[in-house]
PDB file of C-alpha atoms and ligand atoms in Angstrom:
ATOM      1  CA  UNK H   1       0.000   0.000   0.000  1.00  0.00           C
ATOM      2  CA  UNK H   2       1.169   3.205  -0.773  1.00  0.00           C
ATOM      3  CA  UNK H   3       0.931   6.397   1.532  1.00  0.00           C
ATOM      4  CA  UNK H   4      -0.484   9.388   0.631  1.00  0.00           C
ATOM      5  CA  UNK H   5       0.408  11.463   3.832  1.00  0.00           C
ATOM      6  CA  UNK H   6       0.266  14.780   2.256  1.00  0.00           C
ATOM      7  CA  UNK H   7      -3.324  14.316   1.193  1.00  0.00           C
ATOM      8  CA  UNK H   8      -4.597  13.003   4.508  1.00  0.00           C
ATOM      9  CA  UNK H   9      -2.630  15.825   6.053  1.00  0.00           C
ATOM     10  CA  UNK H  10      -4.571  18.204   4.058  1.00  0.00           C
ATOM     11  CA  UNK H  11      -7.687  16.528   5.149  1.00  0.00           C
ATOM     12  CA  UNK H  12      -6.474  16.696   8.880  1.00  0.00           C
ATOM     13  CA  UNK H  13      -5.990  20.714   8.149  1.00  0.00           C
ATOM     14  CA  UNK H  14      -9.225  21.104   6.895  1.00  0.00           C
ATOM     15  CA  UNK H  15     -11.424  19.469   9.625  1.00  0.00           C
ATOM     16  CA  UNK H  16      -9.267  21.999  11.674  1.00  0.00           C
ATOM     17  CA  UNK H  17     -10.041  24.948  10.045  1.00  0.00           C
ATOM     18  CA  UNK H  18     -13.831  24.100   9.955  1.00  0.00           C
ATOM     19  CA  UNK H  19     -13.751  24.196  13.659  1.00  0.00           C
ATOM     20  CA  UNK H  20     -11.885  27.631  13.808  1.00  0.00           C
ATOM     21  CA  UNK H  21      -8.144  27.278  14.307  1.00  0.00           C
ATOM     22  CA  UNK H  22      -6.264  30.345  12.812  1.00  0.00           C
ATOM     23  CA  UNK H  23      -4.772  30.151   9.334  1.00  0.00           C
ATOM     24  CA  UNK H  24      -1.066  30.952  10.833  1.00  0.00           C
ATOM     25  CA  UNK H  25      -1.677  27.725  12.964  1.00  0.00           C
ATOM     26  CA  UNK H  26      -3.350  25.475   9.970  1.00  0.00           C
ATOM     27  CA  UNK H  27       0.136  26.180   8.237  1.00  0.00           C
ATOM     28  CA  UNK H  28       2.756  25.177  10.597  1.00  0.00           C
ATOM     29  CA  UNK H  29       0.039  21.500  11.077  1.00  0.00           C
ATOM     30  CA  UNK H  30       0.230  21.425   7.021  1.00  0.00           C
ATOM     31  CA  UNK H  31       3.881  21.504   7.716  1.00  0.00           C
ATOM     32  CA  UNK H  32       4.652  18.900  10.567  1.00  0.00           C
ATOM     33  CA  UNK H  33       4.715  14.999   9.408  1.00  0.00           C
ATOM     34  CA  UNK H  34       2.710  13.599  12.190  1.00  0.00           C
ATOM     35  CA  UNK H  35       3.770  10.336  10.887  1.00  0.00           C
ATOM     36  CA  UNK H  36       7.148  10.636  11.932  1.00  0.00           C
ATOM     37  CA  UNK H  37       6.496  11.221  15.301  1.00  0.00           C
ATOM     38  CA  UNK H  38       4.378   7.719  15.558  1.00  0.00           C
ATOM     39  CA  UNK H  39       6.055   4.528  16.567  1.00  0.00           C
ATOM     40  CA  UNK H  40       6.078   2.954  12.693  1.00  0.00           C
ATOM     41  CA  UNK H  41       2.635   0.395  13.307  1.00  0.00           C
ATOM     42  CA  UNK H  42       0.512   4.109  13.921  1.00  0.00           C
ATOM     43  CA  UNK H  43       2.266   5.666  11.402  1.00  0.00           C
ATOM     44  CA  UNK H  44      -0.831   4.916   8.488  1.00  0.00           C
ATOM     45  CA  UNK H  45      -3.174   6.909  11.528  1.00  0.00           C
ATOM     46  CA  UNK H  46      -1.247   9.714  11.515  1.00  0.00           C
ATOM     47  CA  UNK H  47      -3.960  12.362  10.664  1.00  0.00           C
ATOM     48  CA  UNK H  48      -6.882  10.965  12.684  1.00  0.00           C
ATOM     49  CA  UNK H  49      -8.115  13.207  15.010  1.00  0.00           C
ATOM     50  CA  UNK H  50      -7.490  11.572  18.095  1.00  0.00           C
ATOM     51  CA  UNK H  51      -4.347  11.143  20.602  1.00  0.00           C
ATOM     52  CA  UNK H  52      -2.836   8.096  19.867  1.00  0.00           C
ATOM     53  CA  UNK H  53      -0.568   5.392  22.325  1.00  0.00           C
ATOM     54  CA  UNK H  54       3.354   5.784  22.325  1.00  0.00           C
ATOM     55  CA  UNK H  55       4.153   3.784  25.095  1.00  0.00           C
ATOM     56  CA  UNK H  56       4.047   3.256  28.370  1.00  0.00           C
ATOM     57  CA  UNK H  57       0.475   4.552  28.971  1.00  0.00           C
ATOM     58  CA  UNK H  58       1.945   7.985  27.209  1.00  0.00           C
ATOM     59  CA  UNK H  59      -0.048   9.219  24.519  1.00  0.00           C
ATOM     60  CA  UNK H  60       0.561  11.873  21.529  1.00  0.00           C
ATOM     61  CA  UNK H  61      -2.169  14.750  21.905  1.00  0.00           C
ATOM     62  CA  UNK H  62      -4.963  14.829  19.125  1.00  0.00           C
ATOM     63  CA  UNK H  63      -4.409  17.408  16.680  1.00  0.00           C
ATOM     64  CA  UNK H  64      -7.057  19.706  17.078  1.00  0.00           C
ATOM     65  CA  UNK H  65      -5.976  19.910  20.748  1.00  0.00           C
ATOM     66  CA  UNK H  66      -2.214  20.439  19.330  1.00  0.00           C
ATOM     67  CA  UNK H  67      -3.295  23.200  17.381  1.00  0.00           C
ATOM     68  CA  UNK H  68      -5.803  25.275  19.764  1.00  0.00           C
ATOM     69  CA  UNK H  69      -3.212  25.435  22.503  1.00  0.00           C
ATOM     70  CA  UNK H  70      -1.174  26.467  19.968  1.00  0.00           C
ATOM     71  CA  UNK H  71      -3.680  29.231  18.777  1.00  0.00           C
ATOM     72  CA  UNK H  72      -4.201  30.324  22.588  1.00  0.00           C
ATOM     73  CA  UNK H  73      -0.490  30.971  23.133  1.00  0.00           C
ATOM     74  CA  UNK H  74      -0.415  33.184  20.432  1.00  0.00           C
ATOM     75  CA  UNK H  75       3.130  32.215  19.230  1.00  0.00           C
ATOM     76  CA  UNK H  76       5.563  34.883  17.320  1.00  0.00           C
ATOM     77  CA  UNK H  77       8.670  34.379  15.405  1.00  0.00           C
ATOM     78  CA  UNK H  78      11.574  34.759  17.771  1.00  0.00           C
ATOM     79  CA  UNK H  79      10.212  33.613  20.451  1.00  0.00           C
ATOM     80  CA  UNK H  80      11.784  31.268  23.468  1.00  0.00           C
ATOM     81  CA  UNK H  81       8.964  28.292  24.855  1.00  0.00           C
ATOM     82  CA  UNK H  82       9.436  25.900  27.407  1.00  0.00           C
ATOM     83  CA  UNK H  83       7.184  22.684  27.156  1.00  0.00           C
ATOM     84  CA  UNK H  84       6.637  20.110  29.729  1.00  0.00           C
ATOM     85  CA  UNK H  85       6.153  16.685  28.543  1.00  0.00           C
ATOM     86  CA  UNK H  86       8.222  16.147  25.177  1.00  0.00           C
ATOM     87  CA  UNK H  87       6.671  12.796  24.575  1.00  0.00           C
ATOM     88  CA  UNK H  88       7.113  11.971  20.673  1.00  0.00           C
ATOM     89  CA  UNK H  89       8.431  15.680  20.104  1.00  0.00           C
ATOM     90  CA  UNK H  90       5.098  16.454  17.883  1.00  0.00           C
ATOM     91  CA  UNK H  91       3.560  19.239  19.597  1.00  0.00           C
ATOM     92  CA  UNK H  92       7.114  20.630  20.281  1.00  0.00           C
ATOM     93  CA  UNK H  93       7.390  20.891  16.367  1.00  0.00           C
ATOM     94  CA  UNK H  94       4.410  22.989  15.841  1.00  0.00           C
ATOM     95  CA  UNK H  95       5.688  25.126  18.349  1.00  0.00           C
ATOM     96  CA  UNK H  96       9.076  25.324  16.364  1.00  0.00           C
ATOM     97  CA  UNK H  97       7.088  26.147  12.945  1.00  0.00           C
ATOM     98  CA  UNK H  98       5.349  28.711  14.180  1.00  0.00           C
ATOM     99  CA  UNK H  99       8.800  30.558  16.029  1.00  0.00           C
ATOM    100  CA  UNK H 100      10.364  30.081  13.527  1.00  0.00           C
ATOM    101  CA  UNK H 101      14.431  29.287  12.873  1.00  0.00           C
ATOM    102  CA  UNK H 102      15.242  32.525  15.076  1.00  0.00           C
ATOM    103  CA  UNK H 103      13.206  30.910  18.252  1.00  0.00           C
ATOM    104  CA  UNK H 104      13.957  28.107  20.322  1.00  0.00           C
ATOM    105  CA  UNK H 105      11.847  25.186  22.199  1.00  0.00           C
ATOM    106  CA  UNK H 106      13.352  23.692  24.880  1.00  0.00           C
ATOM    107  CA  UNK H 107      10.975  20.426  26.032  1.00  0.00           C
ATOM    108  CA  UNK H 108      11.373  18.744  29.484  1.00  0.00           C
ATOM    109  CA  UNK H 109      10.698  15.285  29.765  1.00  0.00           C
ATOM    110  CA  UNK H 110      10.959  12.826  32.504  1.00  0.00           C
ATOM    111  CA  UNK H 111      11.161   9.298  31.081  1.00  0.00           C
ATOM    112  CA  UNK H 112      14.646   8.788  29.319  1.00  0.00           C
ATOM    113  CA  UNK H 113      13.301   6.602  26.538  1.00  0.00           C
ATOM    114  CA  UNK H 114      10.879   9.679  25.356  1.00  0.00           C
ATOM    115  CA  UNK H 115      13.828  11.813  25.442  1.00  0.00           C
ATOM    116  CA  UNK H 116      15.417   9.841  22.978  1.00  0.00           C
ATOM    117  CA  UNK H 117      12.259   9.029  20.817  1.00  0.00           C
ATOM    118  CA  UNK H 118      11.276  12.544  20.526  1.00  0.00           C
ATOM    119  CA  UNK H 119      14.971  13.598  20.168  1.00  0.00           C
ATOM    120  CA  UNK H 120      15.004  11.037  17.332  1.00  0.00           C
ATOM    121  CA  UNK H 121      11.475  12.155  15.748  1.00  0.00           C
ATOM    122  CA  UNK H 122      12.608  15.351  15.781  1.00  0.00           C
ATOM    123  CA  UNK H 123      15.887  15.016  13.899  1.00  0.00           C
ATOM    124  CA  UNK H 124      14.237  12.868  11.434  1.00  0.00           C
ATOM    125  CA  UNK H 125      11.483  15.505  10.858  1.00  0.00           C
ATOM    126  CA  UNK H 126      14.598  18.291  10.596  1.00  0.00           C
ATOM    127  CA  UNK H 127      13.902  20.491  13.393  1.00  0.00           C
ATOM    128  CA  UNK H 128      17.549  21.965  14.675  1.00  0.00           C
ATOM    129  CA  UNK H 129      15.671  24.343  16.948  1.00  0.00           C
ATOM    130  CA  UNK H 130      14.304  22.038  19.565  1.00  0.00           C
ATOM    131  CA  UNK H 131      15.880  20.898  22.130  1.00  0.00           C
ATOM    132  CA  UNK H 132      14.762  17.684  24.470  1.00  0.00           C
ATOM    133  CA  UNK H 133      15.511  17.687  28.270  1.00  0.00           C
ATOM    134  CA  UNK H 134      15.688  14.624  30.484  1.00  0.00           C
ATOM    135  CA  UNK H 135      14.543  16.413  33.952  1.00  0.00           C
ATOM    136  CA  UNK H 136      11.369  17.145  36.630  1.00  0.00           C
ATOM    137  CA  UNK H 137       9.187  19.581  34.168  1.00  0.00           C
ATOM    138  CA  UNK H 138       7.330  20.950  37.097  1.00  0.00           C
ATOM    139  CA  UNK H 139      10.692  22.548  38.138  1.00  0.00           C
ATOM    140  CA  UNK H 140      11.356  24.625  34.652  1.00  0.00           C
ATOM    141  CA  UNK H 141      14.145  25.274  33.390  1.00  0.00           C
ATOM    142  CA  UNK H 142      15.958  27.997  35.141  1.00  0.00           C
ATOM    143  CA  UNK H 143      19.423  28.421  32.705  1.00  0.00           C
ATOM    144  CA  UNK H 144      17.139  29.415  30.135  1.00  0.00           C
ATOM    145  CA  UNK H 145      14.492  31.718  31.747  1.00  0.00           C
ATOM    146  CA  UNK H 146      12.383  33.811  31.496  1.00  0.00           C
ATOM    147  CA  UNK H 147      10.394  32.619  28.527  1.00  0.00           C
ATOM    148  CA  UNK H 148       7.652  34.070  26.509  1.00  0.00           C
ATOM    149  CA  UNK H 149       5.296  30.967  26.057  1.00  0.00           C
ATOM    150  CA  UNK H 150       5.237  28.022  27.932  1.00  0.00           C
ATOM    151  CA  UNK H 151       3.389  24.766  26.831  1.00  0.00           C
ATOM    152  CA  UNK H 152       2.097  21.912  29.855  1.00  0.00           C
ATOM    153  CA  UNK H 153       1.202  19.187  28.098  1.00  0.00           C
ATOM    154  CA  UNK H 154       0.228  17.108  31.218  1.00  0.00           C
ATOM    155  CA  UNK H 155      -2.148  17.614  33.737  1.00  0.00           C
ATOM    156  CA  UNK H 156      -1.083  18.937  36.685  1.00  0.00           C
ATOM    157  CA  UNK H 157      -2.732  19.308  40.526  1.00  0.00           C
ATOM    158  CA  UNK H 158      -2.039  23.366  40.135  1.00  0.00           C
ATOM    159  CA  UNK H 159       0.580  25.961  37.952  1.00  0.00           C
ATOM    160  CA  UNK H 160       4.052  24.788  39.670  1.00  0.00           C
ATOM    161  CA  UNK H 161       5.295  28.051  41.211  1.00  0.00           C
ATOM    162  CA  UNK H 162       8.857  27.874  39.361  1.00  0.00           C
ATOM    163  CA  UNK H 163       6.951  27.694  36.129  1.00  0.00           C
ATOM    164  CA  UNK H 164       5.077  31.092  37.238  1.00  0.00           C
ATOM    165  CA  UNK H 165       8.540  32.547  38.239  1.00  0.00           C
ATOM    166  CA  UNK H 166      10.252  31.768  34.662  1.00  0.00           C
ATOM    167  CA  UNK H 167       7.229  33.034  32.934  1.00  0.00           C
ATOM    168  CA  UNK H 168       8.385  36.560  31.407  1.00  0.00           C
ATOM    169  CA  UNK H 169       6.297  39.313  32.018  1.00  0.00           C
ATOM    170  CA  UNK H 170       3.454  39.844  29.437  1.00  0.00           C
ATOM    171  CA  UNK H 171       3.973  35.517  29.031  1.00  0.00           C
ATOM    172  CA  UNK H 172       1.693  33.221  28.522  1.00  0.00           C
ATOM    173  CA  UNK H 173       1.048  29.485  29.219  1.00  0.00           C
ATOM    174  CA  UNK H 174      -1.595  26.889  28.728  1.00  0.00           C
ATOM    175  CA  UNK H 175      -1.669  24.252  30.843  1.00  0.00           C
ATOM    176  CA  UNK H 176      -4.225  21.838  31.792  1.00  0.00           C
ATOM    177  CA  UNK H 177      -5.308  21.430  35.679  1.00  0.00           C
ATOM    178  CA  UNK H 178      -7.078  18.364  37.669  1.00  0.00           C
ATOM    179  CA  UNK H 179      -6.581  15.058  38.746  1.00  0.00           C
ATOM    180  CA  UNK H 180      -9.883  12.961  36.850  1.00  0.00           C
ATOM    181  CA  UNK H 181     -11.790  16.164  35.268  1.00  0.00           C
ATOM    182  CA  UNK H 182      -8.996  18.388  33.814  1.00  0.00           C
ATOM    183  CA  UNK H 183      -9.229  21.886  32.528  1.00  0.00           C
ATOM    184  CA  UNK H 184      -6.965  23.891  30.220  1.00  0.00           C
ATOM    185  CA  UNK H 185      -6.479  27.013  31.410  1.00  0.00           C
ATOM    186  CA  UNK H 186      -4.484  29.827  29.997  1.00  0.00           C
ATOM    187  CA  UNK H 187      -2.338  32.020  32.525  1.00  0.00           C
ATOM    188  CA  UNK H 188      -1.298  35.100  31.747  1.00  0.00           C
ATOM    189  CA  UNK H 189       1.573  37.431  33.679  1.00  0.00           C
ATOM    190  CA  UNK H 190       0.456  40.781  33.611  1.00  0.00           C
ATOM    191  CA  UNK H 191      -0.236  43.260  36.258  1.00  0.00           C
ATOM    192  CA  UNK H 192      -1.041  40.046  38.797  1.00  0.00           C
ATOM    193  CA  UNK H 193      -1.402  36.765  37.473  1.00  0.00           C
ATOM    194  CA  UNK H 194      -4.662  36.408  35.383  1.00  0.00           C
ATOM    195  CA  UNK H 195      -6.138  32.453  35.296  1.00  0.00           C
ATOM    196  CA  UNK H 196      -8.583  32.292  32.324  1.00  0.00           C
ATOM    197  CA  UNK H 197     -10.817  28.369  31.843  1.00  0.00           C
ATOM    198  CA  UNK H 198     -10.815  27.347  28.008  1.00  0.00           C
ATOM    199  CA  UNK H 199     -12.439  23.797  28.038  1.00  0.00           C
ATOM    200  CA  UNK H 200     -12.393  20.589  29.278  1.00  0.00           C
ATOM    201  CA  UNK H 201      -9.489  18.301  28.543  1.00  0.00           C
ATOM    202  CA  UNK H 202      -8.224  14.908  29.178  1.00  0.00           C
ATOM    203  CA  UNK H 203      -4.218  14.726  29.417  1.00  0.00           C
ATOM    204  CA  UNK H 204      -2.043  12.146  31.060  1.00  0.00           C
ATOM    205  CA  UNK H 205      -0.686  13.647  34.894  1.00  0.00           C
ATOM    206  CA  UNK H 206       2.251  15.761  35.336  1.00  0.00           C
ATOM    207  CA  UNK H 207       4.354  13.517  37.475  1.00  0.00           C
ATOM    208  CA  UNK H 208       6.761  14.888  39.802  1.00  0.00           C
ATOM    209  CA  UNK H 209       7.758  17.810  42.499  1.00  0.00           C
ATOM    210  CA  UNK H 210       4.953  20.227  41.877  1.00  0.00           C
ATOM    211  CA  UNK H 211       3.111  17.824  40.194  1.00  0.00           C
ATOM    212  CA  UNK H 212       0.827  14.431  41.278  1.00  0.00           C
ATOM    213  CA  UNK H 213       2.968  11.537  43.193  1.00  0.00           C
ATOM    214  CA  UNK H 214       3.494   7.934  41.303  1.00  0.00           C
TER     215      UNK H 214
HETATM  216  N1  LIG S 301       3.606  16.859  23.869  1.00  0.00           N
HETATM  217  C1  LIG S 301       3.609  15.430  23.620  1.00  0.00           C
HETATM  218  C2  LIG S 301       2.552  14.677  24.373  1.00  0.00           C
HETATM  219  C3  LIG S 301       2.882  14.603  25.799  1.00  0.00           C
HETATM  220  S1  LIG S 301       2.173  13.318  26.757  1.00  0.00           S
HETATM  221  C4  LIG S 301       3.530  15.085  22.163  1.00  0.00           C
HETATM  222  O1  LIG S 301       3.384  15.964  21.324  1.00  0.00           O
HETATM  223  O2  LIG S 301       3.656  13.896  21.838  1.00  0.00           O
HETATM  224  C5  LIG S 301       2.798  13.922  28.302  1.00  0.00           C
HETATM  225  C6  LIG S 301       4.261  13.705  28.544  1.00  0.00           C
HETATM  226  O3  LIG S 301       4.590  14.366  29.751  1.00  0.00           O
HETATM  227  C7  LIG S 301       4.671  12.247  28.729  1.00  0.00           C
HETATM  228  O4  LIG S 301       5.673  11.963  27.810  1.00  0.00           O
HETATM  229  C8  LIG S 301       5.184  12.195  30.166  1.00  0.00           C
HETATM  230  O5  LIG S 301       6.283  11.312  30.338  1.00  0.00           O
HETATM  231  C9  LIG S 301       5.604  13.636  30.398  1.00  0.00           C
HETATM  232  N2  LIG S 301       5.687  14.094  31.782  1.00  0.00           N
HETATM  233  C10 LIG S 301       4.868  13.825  32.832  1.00  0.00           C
HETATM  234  N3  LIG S 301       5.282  14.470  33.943  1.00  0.00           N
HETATM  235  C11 LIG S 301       6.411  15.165  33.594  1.00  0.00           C
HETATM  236  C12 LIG S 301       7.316  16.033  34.284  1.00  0.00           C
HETATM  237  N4  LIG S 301       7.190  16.319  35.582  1.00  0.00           N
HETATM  238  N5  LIG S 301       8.345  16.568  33.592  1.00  0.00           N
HETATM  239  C13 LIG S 301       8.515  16.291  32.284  1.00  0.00           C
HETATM  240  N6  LIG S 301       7.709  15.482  31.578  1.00  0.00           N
HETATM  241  C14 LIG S 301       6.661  14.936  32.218  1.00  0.00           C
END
């Protein structure tokens, strides 16, 4: 059987726009080879709409989710992210796309194998401006602070206070809260801390200081 990636990728893109993603946002997707951040029996789902297994009990996000916390963060060219939770590297390429070459992702991940799976994915896929961390995510990433955007791709009991601190001033992040019923909130540092709800969301936990227990 022969793949046709780019047309299903299309496809994916346009189910996306339908339900409102930006058209900055729909280009970096149409950009990213989801398949090559699948272990290679997912690969021919690649551009389902749905999160699929990578291991583990880890799971890549579905794309729409990918690409509205992605629209909420409001990326620009330029700038520095931090993401929590690397797992295939995915998400951290959209970020990358929409930065651009002059910005930089740096990804935290806990589990060593996912380090070197996304760290793979990405190198295959091209991306020279991510780089993968093998570290506690709910403690940040102080060498590099403060950043503009930062990406939780986990759910976590509450925003870990170091990840507040690194967040610049005008920053924003997205990150999803609760144990069972999660919500993805967007935080914003201006003038105070502003917490804003955006919708219901089911992500596996953040796991570790500031995050749930094992
Ligand atoms: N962004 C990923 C999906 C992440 S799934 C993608 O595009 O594929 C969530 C990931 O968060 C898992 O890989 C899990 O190992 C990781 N994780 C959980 N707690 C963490 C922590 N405290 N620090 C870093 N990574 C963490």
């Amino acid at each position: 059987m022969v793949n046709n990636y780019y047309e299903e990728r299309k496809r994916m893109v346009e189910l996306l726009r339908r339900q409102g993603i930006s058209d900055v946002v729909l280009h970096a997707m149409m950009r990213v080879k989801r398949h090559l951040f699948l272990p290679p029996n997912l690969s021919d789902q690649a551009y389902g709409d749905y999160p699929l297994p990578i291991g583990e009990g880890q799971t890549i996000s579905a794309p729409h989710m990918v690409a509205l916390m992605c629209d909420y963060l409001n990326l620009n060219k330029g700038e520095k992210v931090l993401e929590i939770g690397a797992g295939s590297g995915y998400h951290a390429a959209v970020i990358a796309e929409l930065i651009g070459e002059e910005g930089q992702v740096y990804s935290i991940e806990r589990k060593k194998w996912l380090v070197e799976f996304s760290t793979e994915n990405l190198k295959r896929a091209g991306y020279k401006n991510v780089m993968v961390i093998l570290d506690d995510g709910t403690l940040g990433l102080p060498e590099h602070a403060p950043y503009d955007k930062i990406s939780v791709t986990c759910a976590a009991p509450d925003v870990p206070p170091p990840l507040l601190e690194q967040l610049k001033t005008g920053g924003k992040m997205v990150i999803p809260i609760g144990r069972y019923r999660q919500t993805l909130y967007m935080v914003e540092k201006k003038n105070g801390v502003k917490r804003e709800r955006k919708c219901d969301v089911v992500f596996v936990p953040l796991v570790g200081r500031y995050g749930f227990h094992e």
